[in-house]
Short mmCIF file of C-alpha atoms and ligand atoms in Angstrom, two decimals:
data_model
loop_
_atom_site.label_atom_id
_atom_site.label_comp_id
_atom_site.label_asym_id
_atom_site.label_seq_id
_atom_site.Cartn_x
_atom_site.Cartn_y
_atom_site.Cartn_z
CA MET A 1 -3.21 -46.77 -10.31
CA VAL A 2 -5.30 -48.16 -13.10
CA VAL A 3 -4.75 -48.57 -16.79
CA GLY A 4 -8.18 -48.87 -18.42
CA LYS A 5 -9.23 -50.84 -21.47
CA PRO A 6 -7.74 -49.74 -24.81
CA ILE A 7 -9.45 -46.69 -26.28
CA PHE A 8 -7.47 -47.28 -29.46
CA THR A 9 -6.47 -50.86 -30.17
CA VAL A 10 -3.35 -52.04 -31.96
CA GLU A 11 -5.42 -52.61 -35.11
CA GLN A 12 -7.04 -49.16 -34.99
CA ILE A 13 -3.64 -47.54 -34.50
CA GLN A 14 -2.08 -49.48 -37.37
CA GLN A 15 -4.97 -48.57 -39.67
CA ARG A 16 -4.75 -44.86 -38.82
CA VAL A 17 -0.96 -44.82 -39.16
CA ARG A 18 -1.31 -46.35 -42.64
CA GLU A 19 -3.85 -43.66 -43.59
CA LEU A 20 -1.61 -40.85 -42.33
CA ALA A 21 1.42 -42.32 -44.11
CA GLU A 22 -0.55 -42.48 -47.35
CA MET A 23 -1.51 -38.79 -47.12
CA ILE A 24 2.05 -37.81 -46.22
CA SER A 25 3.55 -39.92 -49.04
CA LYS A 26 1.26 -38.18 -51.52
CA ASP A 27 1.94 -34.66 -50.17
CA TYR A 28 5.73 -35.13 -50.04
CA GLU A 29 6.20 -36.67 -53.47
CA GLY A 30 9.31 -35.06 -55.02
CA LYS A 31 10.11 -33.14 -51.83
CA ASN A 32 13.03 -33.41 -49.41
CA LEU A 33 11.29 -34.78 -46.32
CA LEU A 34 12.96 -34.57 -42.93
CA ALA A 35 10.87 -36.32 -40.25
CA VAL A 36 11.64 -34.82 -36.84
CA GLY A 37 10.38 -36.84 -33.88
CA ILE A 38 9.76 -35.07 -30.60
CA LEU A 39 11.11 -37.35 -27.87
CA ARG A 40 10.51 -39.16 -25.79
CA GLY A 41 6.80 -39.76 -26.37
CA ALA A 42 6.79 -39.84 -30.18
CA PHE A 43 9.35 -42.63 -30.62
CA MET A 44 6.82 -45.39 -31.29
CA PHE A 45 4.54 -43.35 -33.53
CA LEU A 46 7.52 -42.06 -35.49
CA SER A 47 8.97 -45.50 -36.06
CA ASP A 48 5.64 -46.91 -37.29
CA LEU A 49 4.89 -43.85 -39.40
CA VAL A 50 8.24 -43.59 -41.21
CA ARG A 51 8.13 -47.31 -42.05
CA ALA A 52 4.78 -46.77 -43.75
CA ILE A 53 5.80 -43.61 -45.66
CA LYS A 54 6.75 -44.45 -49.23
CA VAL A 55 8.81 -41.39 -50.25
CA PRO A 56 12.54 -41.02 -49.42
CA LEU A 57 13.16 -39.26 -46.12
CA THR A 58 15.70 -38.49 -43.41
CA VAL A 59 15.08 -38.64 -39.66
CA ASP A 60 16.17 -36.45 -36.79
CA PHE A 61 14.92 -35.72 -33.28
CA VAL A 62 14.23 -32.99 -30.76
CA ILE A 63 14.24 -33.88 -27.09
CA ALA A 64 12.03 -31.51 -25.13
CA ALA A 65 10.11 -31.36 -21.88
CA SER A 66 7.68 -28.81 -20.57
CA TYR A 67 7.14 -27.75 -17.01
CA MET A 68 3.82 -26.26 -16.03
CA LYS A 69 3.95 -23.34 -13.70
CA GLU A 70 0.33 -22.34 -14.01
CA ALA A 71 -2.41 -23.78 -16.16
CA THR A 72 -1.61 -21.43 -19.03
CA THR A 73 2.15 -20.93 -18.77
CA GLY A 74 4.64 -23.61 -19.47
CA GLU A 75 8.38 -23.48 -19.71
CA VAL A 76 9.80 -25.67 -22.43
CA LYS A 77 13.33 -26.99 -22.19
CA VAL A 78 15.06 -28.41 -25.25
CA TYR A 79 17.77 -30.95 -24.36
CA TYR A 80 18.68 -31.98 -27.90
CA ASP A 81 18.03 -30.17 -31.15
CA VAL A 82 18.17 -31.32 -34.79
CA ARG A 83 21.67 -31.73 -36.21
CA GLU A 84 20.55 -31.67 -39.84
CA ASP A 85 20.77 -28.45 -41.80
CA VAL A 86 17.08 -27.76 -42.44
CA ASN A 87 17.34 -24.98 -45.07
CA ASP A 88 16.73 -27.33 -47.98
CA LYS A 89 14.39 -29.63 -46.08
CA ASP A 90 10.63 -30.03 -45.92
CA VAL A 91 10.36 -30.61 -42.21
CA LEU A 92 7.56 -32.67 -40.69
CA LEU A 93 7.42 -32.41 -36.89
CA ILE A 94 6.06 -35.60 -35.35
CA GLU A 95 4.47 -35.32 -31.90
CA ASP A 96 2.75 -37.88 -29.67
CA ILE A 97 0.00 -35.71 -28.14
CA VAL A 98 -1.00 -32.06 -28.19
CA ASP A 99 -2.56 -30.82 -24.99
CA THR A 100 -2.24 -27.08 -24.27
CA GLY A 101 -0.07 -26.75 -27.39
CA ILE A 102 2.69 -24.98 -25.45
CA THR A 103 5.40 -27.58 -26.09
CA LEU A 104 4.69 -27.95 -29.78
CA ASN A 105 4.33 -24.22 -30.33
CA HIS A 106 7.74 -23.62 -28.74
CA ILE A 107 9.38 -26.29 -30.92
CA ARG A 108 7.60 -25.02 -34.03
CA GLU A 109 8.80 -21.44 -33.48
CA ARG A 110 12.31 -22.67 -32.80
CA MET A 111 12.27 -24.70 -36.00
CA LEU A 112 10.90 -21.78 -38.05
CA GLN A 113 13.89 -19.68 -36.95
CA LYS A 114 16.12 -22.21 -38.71
CA ARG A 115 14.24 -21.43 -41.94
CA PRO A 116 13.26 -24.85 -43.29
CA ARG A 117 11.91 -24.96 -46.85
CA SER A 118 8.55 -25.90 -45.40
CA LEU A 119 7.20 -26.96 -42.01
CA LYS A 120 4.21 -29.15 -41.20
CA ILE A 121 3.07 -30.97 -38.09
CA CYS A 122 1.79 -34.49 -37.57
CA ALA A 123 0.35 -35.29 -34.13
CA PHE A 124 -0.88 -38.73 -33.14
CA LEU A 125 -3.39 -37.52 -30.52
CA ASP A 126 -5.12 -34.17 -30.16
CA LYS A 127 -6.80 -33.01 -26.94
CA LYS A 128 -8.41 -30.09 -28.74
CA GLU A 129 -10.55 -28.84 -25.87
CA ARG A 130 -7.45 -28.24 -23.72
CA ARG A 131 -5.73 -25.94 -26.21
CA VAL A 132 -4.22 -22.71 -24.85
CA VAL A 133 -1.87 -21.87 -27.73
CA ASP A 134 -3.22 -22.19 -31.26
CA VAL A 135 -0.80 -24.40 -33.14
CA PRO A 136 -1.62 -25.60 -36.67
CA LEU A 137 -1.87 -29.40 -37.03
CA ASP A 138 -1.60 -30.67 -40.61
CA TYR A 139 -2.12 -34.37 -39.85
CA THR A 140 -3.87 -35.77 -36.77
CA GLY A 141 -4.27 -39.41 -35.75
CA PHE A 142 -7.19 -39.15 -33.35
CA GLU A 143 -8.97 -36.44 -31.36
CA ILE A 144 -9.47 -37.41 -27.72
CA PRO A 145 -11.38 -35.91 -24.77
CA ASN A 146 -9.64 -34.46 -21.73
CA GLU A 147 -8.36 -37.72 -20.21
CA PHE A 148 -4.84 -38.71 -19.32
CA VAL A 149 -3.74 -41.52 -21.60
CA VAL A 150 -0.78 -43.88 -21.68
CA GLY A 151 0.70 -46.42 -24.08
CA TYR A 152 2.11 -46.36 -27.62
CA GLY A 153 5.05 -44.25 -26.38
CA LEU A 154 3.07 -42.17 -23.90
CA ASP A 155 4.02 -42.49 -20.24
CA TYR A 156 3.06 -41.94 -16.68
CA ASP A 157 6.28 -41.39 -14.72
CA ASN A 158 8.18 -42.91 -17.67
CA ARG A 159 6.19 -46.15 -17.41
CA TYR A 160 3.59 -47.77 -19.72
CA ARG A 161 5.33 -46.49 -22.87
CA ASN A 162 5.62 -50.07 -24.12
CA LEU A 163 1.88 -50.77 -24.17
CA PRO A 164 1.06 -51.31 -27.86
CA TYR A 165 -2.34 -49.58 -27.48
CA ILE A 166 -3.69 -46.32 -26.00
CA ALA A 167 -5.55 -46.52 -22.68
CA VAL A 168 -6.93 -44.05 -20.14
CA PHE A 169 -4.84 -43.90 -16.99
CA ARG A 170 -6.23 -43.05 -13.56
CA LYS A 171 -4.28 -42.67 -10.34
CA SER A 172 -7.14 -44.19 -8.37
CA VAL A 173 -10.28 -46.15 -9.22
P1 5GP B 1 1.33 -29.46 -24.05
O1 5GP B 1 2.56 -28.62 -24.09
O2 5GP B 1 0.63 -29.55 -25.38
O3 5GP B 1 0.40 -29.06 -22.95
O4 5GP B 1 1.77 -30.90 -23.60
C1 5GP B 1 2.29 -31.81 -24.46
C2 5GP B 1 3.03 -32.86 -23.69
O5 5GP B 1 2.38 -33.17 -22.44
C3 5GP B 1 3.04 -34.13 -24.48
O6 5GP B 1 4.12 -34.17 -25.36
C4 5GP B 1 3.09 -35.18 -23.38
O7 5GP B 1 4.42 -35.38 -23.00
C5 5GP B 1 2.34 -34.55 -22.22
N1 5GP B 1 0.95 -34.98 -22.17
C6 5GP B 1 -0.16 -34.24 -22.39
N2 5GP B 1 -1.28 -34.96 -22.25
C7 5GP B 1 -0.87 -36.21 -21.96
C8 5GP B 1 -1.57 -37.46 -21.72
O8 5GP B 1 -2.81 -37.57 -21.75
N3 5GP B 1 -0.80 -38.53 -21.44
C9 5GP B 1 0.55 -38.48 -21.40
N4 5GP B 1 1.21 -39.61 -21.13
N5 5GP B 1 1.25 -37.34 -21.62
C10 5GP B 1 0.53 -36.23 -21.90
#
């Protein structure tokens, strides 16, 4: 198993997170922002992002996992859902990576049923070419090709999450 060289370095990530936080701070001025991190993968991105956002906010989480049956059907299981009442909140879902879009679409629909005041999505990485379900992304860190990546919260078998950068991961050389 091989972890390649960083495709996004610590500095590149920090720079992009600052840019995203600036856009979000501007867009959520005077609003009631609730940042909802999708665990486990988004924990690192969320913690960097919320520290750089300059408007008042609250934080909650969703814990979800998806299981692929076939290439285009995934079953999403939610283990923990937001505890905050979202009716008066401007919810920003924060996701680590969007691949087929199945996981995020499921969580988005579930959140919409709770009738938040508004709902937007911020994804750190976007594997656009892999998309099966069209899910609207309002803020994106980086677009990446169809490679399996680890680091900055993203895992292989729950490992490599602590790498401070993003690298391509291959099972064999
Ligand atoms: P989707 O439902 O969009 O197909 O899958 C999203 C989830 O699959 C992500 O939240 C993440 O857990 C996992 N995933 C997709 N691509 C990658 C990748 O390149 N690396 C890692 N570590 N996880 C990925």
